[in-house]
Coordinates of C-alpha atoms and ligand atoms in Angstrom, one line a residue:
M1 CA -28.2 -25.0 53.0
R2 CA -25.6 -23.9 55.0
L3 CA -23.0 -21.2 54.3
A4 CA -19.8 -23.1 54.1
S5 CA -21.4 -26.0 51.2
L6 CA -22.3 -22.5 49.2
E7 CA -18.4 -20.8 49.1
S8 CA -17.5 -24.7 47.7
M9 CA -19.8 -23.7 45.0
R10 CA -19.3 -20.7 43.4
V11 CA -18.1 -20.8 40.0
A12 CA -14.7 -19.8 38.9
V13 CA -15.4 -17.4 36.6
P14 CA -12.9 -17.5 33.5
P15 CA -9.9 -14.0 32.9
L16 CA -11.7 -12.3 29.9
F17 CA -7.8 -12.5 27.6
A18 CA -5.2 -15.6 28.9
F19 CA -1.9 -13.3 28.9
D20 CA 1.5 -14.1 27.7
N21 CA 3.1 -11.1 28.7
S22 CA 5.9 -11.2 26.6
Y23 CA 7.8 -7.5 25.7
V24 CA 8.0 -7.3 29.5
R25 CA 9.0 -10.6 30.0
D26 CA 11.8 -10.1 27.5
L27 CA 12.8 -6.1 27.4
E28 CA 13.1 -4.3 31.5
G29 CA 14.1 -0.9 30.3
L30 CA 12.0 -0.3 27.2
Y31 CA 9.0 0.6 29.4
E32 CA 6.9 2.4 32.2
P33 CA 4.6 0.2 34.6
W34 CA 1.5 2.5 34.8
R35 CA -2.2 2.3 34.7
A36 CA -4.8 3.8 32.6
T37 CA -6.8 7.2 34.0
P38 CA -10.1 6.3 34.2
A39 CA -13.2 6.9 32.6
P40 CA -16.5 8.3 34.0
A41 CA -18.7 6.3 32.3
P42 CA -17.2 4.5 30.3
R43 CA -19.9 3.5 26.9
L44 CA -19.0 1.2 23.9
L45 CA -19.8 2.6 20.6
A46 CA -18.0 -0.2 18.0
L47 CA -16.5 -3.6 18.6
N48 CA -15.7 -5.8 16.3
E49 CA -17.3 -9.6 16.5
E50 CA -15.0 -10.8 13.1
L51 CA -12.2 -9.3 15.8
A52 CA -13.3 -10.8 19.2
A53 CA -14.0 -14.2 18.1
E54 CA -9.7 -14.3 16.3
L55 CA -8.6 -13.1 19.8
G56 CA -10.8 -16.6 21.2
V57 CA -12.7 -13.5 23.5
D58 CA -16.7 -13.8 24.0
A59 CA -18.2 -10.6 22.4
D60 CA -20.6 -10.7 25.0
A61 CA -18.7 -10.6 27.2
L62 CA -16.6 -7.6 26.2
R63 CA -19.9 -5.7 25.6
A64 CA -21.1 -6.4 29.8
P65 CA -20.0 -3.9 32.4
E66 CA -17.1 -6.0 32.6
G67 CA -15.6 -6.0 30.0
L68 CA -16.6 -2.3 29.2
A69 CA -14.3 -2.0 32.7
V70 CA -11.3 -3.0 30.4
L71 CA -12.0 -2.2 27.7
V72 CA -12.4 1.6 28.4
G73 CA -9.0 1.1 31.3
N74 CA -10.1 1.8 34.6
T75 CA -9.8 -2.2 35.6
T76 CA -7.0 -4.1 34.5
P77 CA -7.8 -7.2 34.4
E78 CA -6.0 -10.9 36.1
G79 CA -2.8 -11.4 33.9
A80 CA -2.1 -8.3 32.2
S81 CA 0.6 -6.1 32.6
P82 CA -0.2 -3.1 31.2
V83 CA 3.4 -1.0 30.2
A84 CA 4.0 2.1 28.7
Q85 CA 6.4 1.1 26.1
A86 CA 9.3 2.8 25.4
Y87 CA 10.4 4.3 21.7
A88 CA 12.2 6.8 20.3
G89 CA 12.5 8.5 16.3
H90 CA 12.8 11.1 14.1
Q91 CA 9.3 13.2 13.3
F92 CA 9.7 15.1 9.6
G93 CA 13.7 13.8 9.7
G94 CA 13.9 16.3 13.3
F95 CA 15.1 12.8 15.5
S96 CA 13.3 12.9 19.7
P97 CA 15.1 10.8 21.4
R98 CA 12.5 10.3 24.3
L99 CA 8.9 10.0 22.7
G100 CA 7.0 6.7 24.1
D101 CA 3.5 5.8 24.6
G102 CA 2.1 9.3 25.5
R103 CA -2.0 8.3 26.0
A104 CA -1.2 4.2 25.3
L105 CA -0.5 1.4 27.3
L106 CA 0.0 -2.4 26.6
L107 CA -2.2 -4.2 28.3
G108 CA -0.7 -7.5 27.6
E109 CA -0.3 -10.3 24.5
V110 CA -2.7 -13.4 24.3
L111 CA -2.3 -16.2 22.0
D112 CA -4.8 -16.1 19.3
V113 CA -7.5 -18.8 17.8
H114 CA -4.4 -20.1 15.3
G115 CA -1.7 -19.6 17.9
R116 CA -0.6 -16.2 16.8
R117 CA 0.9 -13.9 19.0
R118 CA -1.2 -10.3 20.0
D119 CA -0.5 -7.2 21.8
L120 CA -4.0 -5.8 23.2
H121 CA -3.3 -2.7 23.9
L122 CA -5.6 1.0 24.7
K123 CA -5.1 4.6 23.2
G124 CA -6.5 7.7 24.5
S125 CA -6.0 5.6 28.4
G126 CA -4.4 8.8 29.8
R127 CA -1.0 10.7 31.1
T128 CA 1.6 7.9 31.0
P129 CA 5.1 9.7 31.8
F130 CA 5.6 9.7 28.7
A131 CA 2.9 12.1 27.6
R132 CA 5.8 15.2 28.0
A133 CA 3.3 18.5 27.0
G134 CA 0.1 16.2 25.9
D135 CA -3.4 15.3 27.4
G136 CA -3.1 11.7 27.8
K137 CA -7.1 11.6 25.6
A138 CA -8.3 10.9 22.3
A139 CA -11.0 11.6 21.2
V140 CA -14.1 9.9 20.1
G141 CA -13.5 10.9 15.7
P142 CA -10.5 10.1 15.0
M143 CA -10.4 7.2 17.3
L144 CA -13.9 5.7 14.9
R145 CA -11.6 7.1 12.7
E146 CA -8.7 4.7 13.1
Y147 CA -11.2 1.9 13.8
V148 CA -12.9 2.1 9.9
I149 CA -10.1 2.7 9.2
G150 CA -7.8 0.4 9.7
E151 CA -10.8 -1.9 8.6
A152 CA -11.0 -1.6 5.3
M153 CA -7.4 -1.6 5.0
H154 CA -8.0 -4.9 6.5
A155 CA -10.4 -6.2 4.4
L156 CA -8.2 -5.3 1.1
G157 CA -5.4 -7.3 2.9
M158 CA -3.3 -5.1 4.1
P159 CA -0.9 -6.5 6.7
T160 CA -2.2 -3.9 9.5
T161 CA -2.9 -2.9 13.6
R162 CA -6.3 -3.7 13.8
S163 CA -9.4 -2.9 16.1
L164 CA -11.2 -4.7 18.4
A165 CA -13.2 -1.7 20.4
V166 CA -14.6 1.8 20.9
V167 CA -15.3 3.0 23.9
A168 CA -16.6 6.7 24.8
T169 CA -14.9 7.5 27.9
G170 CA -18.3 9.8 28.7
G171 CA -15.6 12.8 30.1
D172 CA -13.8 15.4 27.3
V173 CA -11.3 16.2 25.0
A174 CA -10.3 20.0 24.4
R175 CA -8.5 20.7 21.3
D176 CA -9.6 23.4 19.1
T177 CA -13.6 23.6 21.1
M178 CA -14.0 20.7 24.0
L179 CA -14.7 16.9 22.3
P180 CA -16.2 13.5 23.3
G181 CA -13.2 11.5 24.8
A182 CA -12.5 7.9 23.9
V183 CA -10.3 4.9 24.3
L184 CA -9.4 2.4 20.9
T185 CA -8.0 -1.0 22.2
R186 CA -5.7 -1.6 18.9
V187 CA -4.4 -5.1 17.8
A188 CA -1.6 -5.5 16.7
A189 CA 1.2 -8.5 16.0
S190 CA 3.5 -6.3 18.5
H191 CA 4.1 -2.5 18.7
I192 CA 7.7 -2.4 18.0
R193 CA 8.5 0.4 15.7
V194 CA 11.8 1.5 14.1
G195 CA 11.4 4.2 17.0
T196 CA 11.7 1.1 19.6
F197 CA 15.3 0.8 17.8
Q198 CA 16.3 4.2 17.7
Y199 CA 15.6 4.4 21.9
A200 CA 17.2 1.2 22.7
A201 CA 20.9 2.3 20.6
A202 CA 20.2 5.9 22.5
H203 CA 20.0 4.6 25.3
D204 CA 22.8 3.0 27.8
D205 CA 22.9 -0.2 28.4
P206 CA 24.8 -2.2 25.7
T207 CA 22.6 -4.5 25.4
L208 CA 19.4 -3.4 25.1
V209 CA 19.4 -3.4 21.7
R210 CA 20.4 -6.8 21.1
R211 CA 17.9 -8.0 23.8
L212 CA 15.4 -6.0 21.8
A213 CA 16.9 -7.6 18.3
D214 CA 16.4 -11.0 19.9
H215 CA 13.5 -10.6 21.1
A216 CA 11.4 -9.4 17.9
I217 CA 13.2 -11.9 16.1
A218 CA 11.5 -14.2 17.6
R219 CA 9.0 -12.7 16.9
H220 CA 8.7 -12.0 14.3
H221 CA 10.9 -12.7 11.6
P222 CA 12.0 -16.8 13.0
D223 CA 13.9 -17.3 9.8
A224 CA 17.1 -15.7 10.1
L225 CA 17.6 -16.9 13.2
E226 CA 18.3 -20.4 10.1
A227 CA 20.5 -16.6 8.7
E228 CA 24.9 -17.2 8.9
N229 CA 24.3 -13.5 9.8
P230 CA 20.8 -13.5 12.2
Y231 CA 20.9 -9.9 12.1
L232 CA 21.5 -8.5 9.2
A233 CA 18.7 -11.7 8.1
F234 CA 16.2 -9.8 10.7
F235 CA 17.3 -6.5 8.7
E236 CA 17.3 -8.1 5.3
A237 CA 12.7 -9.5 6.4
V238 CA 12.8 -6.4 7.7
V239 CA 12.9 -4.9 4.3
D240 CA 11.1 -6.8 2.8
A241 CA 8.4 -6.4 4.5
Q242 CA 8.4 -2.7 4.7
A243 CA 8.8 -3.0 0.6
S244 CA 6.0 -5.5 0.3
L245 CA 3.7 -2.8 2.8
V246 CA 5.0 0.4 0.7
A247 CA 4.2 -1.4 -2.3
R248 CA 1.0 -2.4 -1.2
W249 CA -0.6 1.0 -0.3
M250 CA 0.7 2.5 -3.4
L251 CA -1.5 0.1 -5.6
V252 CA -4.5 1.0 -3.2
G253 CA -3.6 4.7 -3.4
F254 CA -2.7 4.9 1.1
I255 CA -1.4 8.0 2.2
H256 CA 0.0 6.9 5.9
G257 CA 0.8 10.7 6.4
V258 CA 3.2 9.9 9.1
M259 CA 5.7 7.8 8.2
N260 CA 8.0 9.4 11.4
T261 CA 10.3 6.1 12.2
D262 CA 8.1 5.3 15.7
N263 CA 5.1 4.9 13.2
M264 CA 6.7 2.2 11.1
T265 CA 7.0 -1.6 12.6
I266 CA 9.5 -4.6 12.3
S267 CA 6.5 -6.4 12.9
G268 CA 5.2 -4.9 8.3
E269 CA 2.0 -4.1 10.2
T270 CA 1.0 -0.3 9.3
I271 CA -0.1 1.8 12.2
D272 CA -1.0 4.6 13.9
Y273 CA -3.5 6.0 11.6
G274 CA -3.8 9.5 12.2
P275 CA -3.8 12.1 9.4
C276 CA -3.8 8.8 6.2
A277 CA -6.3 9.6 3.7
F278 CA -7.4 7.8 0.1
M279 CA -6.0 9.2 -3.5
D280 CA -8.5 10.4 -5.4
A281 CA -6.7 11.6 -8.5
F282 CA -4.7 10.3 -9.7
D283 CA -1.8 13.1 -8.1
P284 CA 2.0 11.6 -7.1
A285 CA 1.4 15.2 -5.2
T286 CA -0.5 14.7 -2.9
V287 CA -0.4 15.1 0.3
F288 CA -3.5 15.5 3.0
S289 CA -1.9 15.4 6.3
S290 CA -2.3 20.0 7.8
I291 CA 0.8 19.9 8.4
D292 CA 3.2 18.2 5.6
R293 CA 3.6 20.7 4.1
G294 CA 7.0 19.7 2.4
G295 CA 5.2 17.1 1.0
R296 CA 7.8 14.8 2.4
Y297 CA 4.7 12.1 2.9
A298 CA 3.2 13.0 -0.4
Y299 CA 2.0 10.0 -2.3
G300 CA 5.0 9.2 -4.7
N301 CA 6.7 10.5 -1.6
Q302 CA 6.1 7.3 0.2
P303 CA 8.7 4.6 -1.3
P304 CA 11.6 6.3 -0.9
I305 CA 10.7 7.8 2.5
A306 CA 11.0 4.1 3.2
Q307 CA 13.8 3.3 2.7
W308 CA 15.4 6.3 4.3
N309 CA 12.9 5.0 7.2
L310 CA 15.3 1.8 6.6
A311 CA 18.7 3.8 7.1
R312 CA 17.9 4.8 10.8
L313 CA 17.1 0.9 11.2
A314 CA 20.2 0.1 10.8
E315 CA 21.8 2.0 12.3
T316 CA 21.2 1.3 15.6
L317 CA 22.3 -1.9 14.3
L318 CA 25.3 -2.0 13.4
P319 CA 27.0 -3.4 16.3
L320 CA 25.3 -6.4 15.8
F321 CA 25.7 -7.4 11.9
D322 CA 30.0 -7.3 12.5
V323 CA 32.3 -6.4 15.0
E324 CA 34.0 -4.5 12.5
S325 CA 32.5 -1.6 11.5
D326 CA 33.2 -1.1 8.1
T327 CA 31.8 -4.2 7.5
A328 CA 28.8 -4.2 9.8
I329 CA 27.8 -0.9 7.6
A330 CA 28.9 -2.0 3.7
A331 CA 26.2 -5.5 4.9
A332 CA 23.8 -3.1 6.2
T333 CA 24.2 -0.6 2.9
D334 CA 23.9 -4.7 0.8
V335 CA 20.4 -5.0 2.1
L336 CA 19.3 -1.1 2.2
Q337 CA 20.1 -0.8 -1.2
S338 CA 18.3 -3.1 -2.0
F339 CA 14.8 -2.0 -0.7
P340 CA 14.3 0.2 -4.6
E341 CA 14.3 -3.5 -6.5
R342 CA 12.3 -5.5 -3.9
Y343 CA 9.1 -2.3 -4.1
N344 CA 9.7 -2.5 -7.8
E345 CA 9.0 -6.6 -7.6
Y346 CA 6.2 -6.0 -5.7
W347 CA 4.6 -2.8 -6.9
E348 CA 5.4 -4.3 -10.5
H349 CA 3.5 -7.8 -9.2
G350 CA 0.4 -6.2 -7.8
M351 CA 0.3 -3.5 -10.3
R352 CA 0.0 -6.3 -13.0
A353 CA -2.5 -8.1 -11.7
K354 CA -4.4 -4.7 -11.4
L355 CA -3.8 -4.8 -15.7
G356 CA -5.2 -8.5 -16.0
I357 CA -1.4 -8.4 -17.5
A358 CA 0.2 -12.3 -17.0
D359 CA 4.3 -12.0 -14.5
G360 CA 6.3 -13.5 -17.0
Q361 CA 4.5 -10.9 -19.8
P362 CA 6.1 -8.0 -21.4
D363 CA 3.4 -4.6 -20.0
G364 CA 5.3 -2.5 -23.1
A365 CA 5.3 -0.2 -20.5
L366 CA 1.4 -0.2 -20.6
I367 CA 1.6 0.5 -16.2
D368 CA 3.6 4.0 -16.2
D369 CA 1.6 5.2 -20.6
L370 CA -1.4 4.7 -18.0
L371 CA -0.5 6.5 -14.8
V372 CA 0.8 8.9 -16.7
L373 CA -2.4 10.0 -18.4
L374 CA -4.4 10.0 -14.9
H375 CA -1.8 12.1 -13.7
A376 CA -2.6 14.1 -17.0
Q377 CA -6.1 14.4 -16.5
S378 CA -6.5 14.2 -12.7
V379 CA -8.5 10.7 -13.5
D380 CA -9.5 9.1 -10.0
F381 CA -7.3 6.2 -9.5
T382 CA -9.2 4.1 -7.4
S383 CA -13.1 4.3 -10.5
C384 CA -10.5 4.3 -13.2
F385 CA -9.0 0.2 -12.0
R386 CA -12.0 -0.9 -11.6
A387 CA -14.1 -0.3 -14.1
L388 CA -11.5 -1.9 -17.1
S389 CA -12.7 -5.1 -16.2
S390 CA -15.5 -4.3 -18.0
A391 CA -13.2 -4.0 -20.7
V392 CA -11.8 -6.5 -21.0
L393 CA -15.5 -7.4 -21.6
G394 CA -16.3 -5.6 -24.4
D395 CA -17.2 -2.5 -22.7
A396 CA -14.7 0.2 -22.7
A397 CA -16.6 3.2 -21.9
P398 CA -17.0 3.1 -18.6
A399 CA -13.5 3.8 -18.4
R400 CA -13.5 6.0 -20.7
S401 CA -15.8 8.1 -19.9
L402 CA -13.3 8.2 -16.5
F403 CA -10.9 10.9 -19.1
A404 CA -12.5 14.8 -20.0
A405 CA -10.2 13.8 -23.8
P406 CA -10.0 10.3 -24.6
S407 CA -8.6 9.7 -27.4
G408 CA -5.8 9.4 -25.1
F409 CA -6.9 7.1 -23.1
D410 CA -8.1 5.6 -26.8
A411 CA -5.2 4.4 -27.6
W412 CA -4.4 3.7 -24.9
S413 CA -6.7 0.6 -25.0
V414 CA -5.6 -0.4 -27.7
R415 CA -2.3 -1.1 -27.3
W416 CA -3.5 -3.1 -23.2
R417 CA -6.2 -4.8 -24.7
A418 CA -4.1 -6.5 -27.4
Q419 CA -1.9 -7.6 -24.7
V420 CA -4.2 -8.3 -22.3
S421 CA -6.3 -10.6 -25.7
S422 CA -3.1 -12.5 -25.9
Q423 CA -1.9 -13.8 -22.7
A424 CA -4.9 -16.1 -24.1
S425 CA -6.6 -16.6 -20.4
D426 CA -10.3 -16.5 -21.0
P427 CA -11.6 -13.1 -21.3
Q428 CA -14.1 -13.2 -18.4
A429 CA -12.0 -15.6 -15.7
V430 CA -9.2 -12.1 -15.8
A431 CA -11.9 -10.6 -15.9
E432 CA -12.5 -11.7 -12.6
A433 CA -9.5 -11.6 -11.3
M434 CA -8.8 -7.8 -12.6
D435 CA -12.1 -7.3 -10.1
R436 CA -10.2 -9.7 -6.7
A437 CA -7.1 -6.4 -7.4
N438 CA -9.0 -3.6 -7.8
P439 CA -11.2 -2.6 -5.5
V440 CA -15.1 -0.5 -5.9
Y441 CA -14.9 0.7 -2.2
I442 CA -12.1 2.3 -0.1
P443 CA -12.7 4.4 2.2
R444 CA -13.7 7.8 0.3
N445 CA -12.7 11.7 2.4
Q446 CA -16.0 12.5 2.4
Q447 CA -18.5 9.4 3.8
V448 CA -15.1 9.2 6.2
E449 CA -16.5 12.1 7.5
E450 CA -19.9 11.6 7.6
A451 CA -20.2 8.6 9.3
L452 CA -17.5 10.5 11.8
A453 CA -19.2 13.5 12.1
A454 CA -22.7 11.9 12.6
A455 CA -21.2 8.7 14.8
S456 CA -19.9 11.9 17.1
D457 CA -23.7 13.8 17.5
G458 CA -24.5 10.5 18.6
D459 CA -25.7 8.7 16.0
L460 CA -23.3 5.4 14.1
E461 CA -25.9 4.6 11.6
P462 CA -23.4 7.0 8.7
F463 CA -20.0 4.3 10.4
R464 CA -21.6 1.1 10.6
R465 CA -22.9 0.5 7.4
L466 CA -19.6 3.0 5.8
L467 CA -18.1 -0.4 8.1
D468 CA -20.5 -2.6 6.4
V469 CA -19.5 -1.7 2.8
L470 CA -15.8 -1.0 3.4
A471 CA -16.1 -4.6 4.4
Q472 CA -16.3 -6.9 1.2
P473 CA -13.8 -3.7 -1.2
F474 CA -14.2 -6.1 -3.9
D475 CA -18.0 -7.0 -4.2
E476 CA -19.6 -4.7 -6.4
R477 CA -23.6 -4.2 -4.5
P478 CA -26.6 -2.3 -6.3
G479 CA -27.3 0.6 -4.4
L480 CA -23.6 1.2 -2.3
E481 CA -23.4 4.1 -5.7
S482 CA -22.6 6.9 -3.4
Y483 CA -19.4 5.0 -1.4
S484 CA -17.7 4.2 -4.7
A485 CA -17.2 8.0 -5.7
P486 CA -15.7 10.4 -5.7
A487 CA -16.0 13.6 -3.7
P488 CA -17.1 15.6 -5.6
P489 CA -15.2 19.1 -6.6
S490 CA -17.6 21.3 -4.6
C491 CA -16.5 19.4 -1.5
G492 CA -12.9 21.3 -2.1
A493 CA -9.1 19.7 -0.4
Y494 CA -9.2 17.5 2.1
R495 CA -6.8 18.3 5.4
T496 CA -6.4 15.1 7.6
F497 CA -5.7 16.4 11.2
C498 CA -2.5 14.3 13.8
G499 CA -2.7 14.7 17.2
T500 CA -6.5 13.9 17.6
Ligands
AMP1 P1 1.6 10.9 16.9 O1 2.0 11.4 16.0 O2 0.0 9.5 16.6 O3 1.8 8.8 15.9 O4 2.5 10.3 18.3 C1 3.5 11.3 18.3 C2 4.1 10.9 19.9 O5 3.2 12.2 20.5 C3 3.6 9.8 20.4 O6 4.9 10.0 21.1 C4 2.6 10.3 21.0 O7 1.9 8.7 22.5 C5 2.5 11.6 21.3 N1 1.4 11.9 21.9 C6 0.3 12.1 20.7 N2 -1.2 12.8 21.7 C7 -0.7 13.1 22.4 C8 -1.7 13.2 23.8 N3 -2.8 13.2 23.4 N4 -1.3 12.6 25.1 C9 0.5 12.4 24.9 N5 1.6 11.7 24.2 C10 0.4 12.3 23.4
MG2 MG1 2.3 7.4 16.6

């Protein structure tokens, strides 16, 4: 056969992803085109097959050397337009006008099999023009941590960014010690943050906030276009999405740990699993992050901090709300002040589901009174709520045993069971519904640490097991008791870290 006919037989290899990059198209001024720093020896540590399928990409193609090269940033796939995104942010209350992706790149956007637009983003892919003093790198442990906690949150029904893969780079990262480096591929509805709006507002182009708002409306809150004042309706939609999200966090004891405005999305997805962790014993003052010395981002502060961040968003949008600044401020204030009511509604609805109390029935302070008891006796939040379904079926012992001095619980339980049984529902159905609202398995701090330590030493088995357990958080399975228990007191206070 002659060469010419061989040429004509060559089969075109379809690109891995069908990119359509609206952020880059629409928002010049809010990014810097950039390339990842090559990784010396990429090795796959984790691949999310379910998410790959949702993105319409073949998992085996991602596992192949060409796929790994894309996931670690060594090749730019056809159709991608990698950029470092610009954003500003209030960090612990202090404003930084220029943060941006210091160690990350937006590769581009793809439409998933449901037609939803998703960002593909590399984290730990080298220094960018926004890197400041940072090295642009990420270590294996923290990237696997983001992967496992994000997946646990997804399984708990939480709007969240997700992880497609973690690839070890084969290079080192200098932290307290030398650590193996990794790149995480993150998938998000978008990476537009409150801080993106702050950046747009703080820079000289008067059209930038409007272009960003138009893009964000089309992408995340298109119903706002129907309203009389679409920008105000957009702000209201973000306020509502965050009220719902933070209520969901609170209902499972999730503490984000670094709710800076650059870590709050416009889409309403949880983003940036840095120093986050789940609370064990119920205490509104719980803080895990080593740098949060004042407790700004403590469990109980999360709702008011979300509202504070949303006020920063409102400030950037004022000129779009109304040409008269007094009118704009009044309108923004009205919407902002609706946050507590929206939050309380989501929280109460969720708490009722956890306690088996139907909407519309009086809760008779049962929610607040139980939380007072949990706090006073340092009872494990997750275990207690999960144990309550047995009490509906007549066995209060599992819940009761969690209280050092159970008389308070007994008195509460009499009132609560009277309420639940007055609702005329079948107790079995009530217990089952409660078990769908109260997870057995959350990422327990000691389990996460053990899995990550083993993974950093090259043993990925504990990490994979943990992922498996957390993928079905509501289904109790025999043999997994150690995954549902809080850390023993001998573990001491748990500490988490930023900038890892
Ligand atoms: P974070 O605390 O992870 O939300 O990051 C806050 C800011 O610091 C963002 O602008 C990040 O891009 C940047 N950053 C964090 N770690 C690094 C690093 N190792 N190298 C460069 N920039 C970083
Ligand atoms: Mg961040």
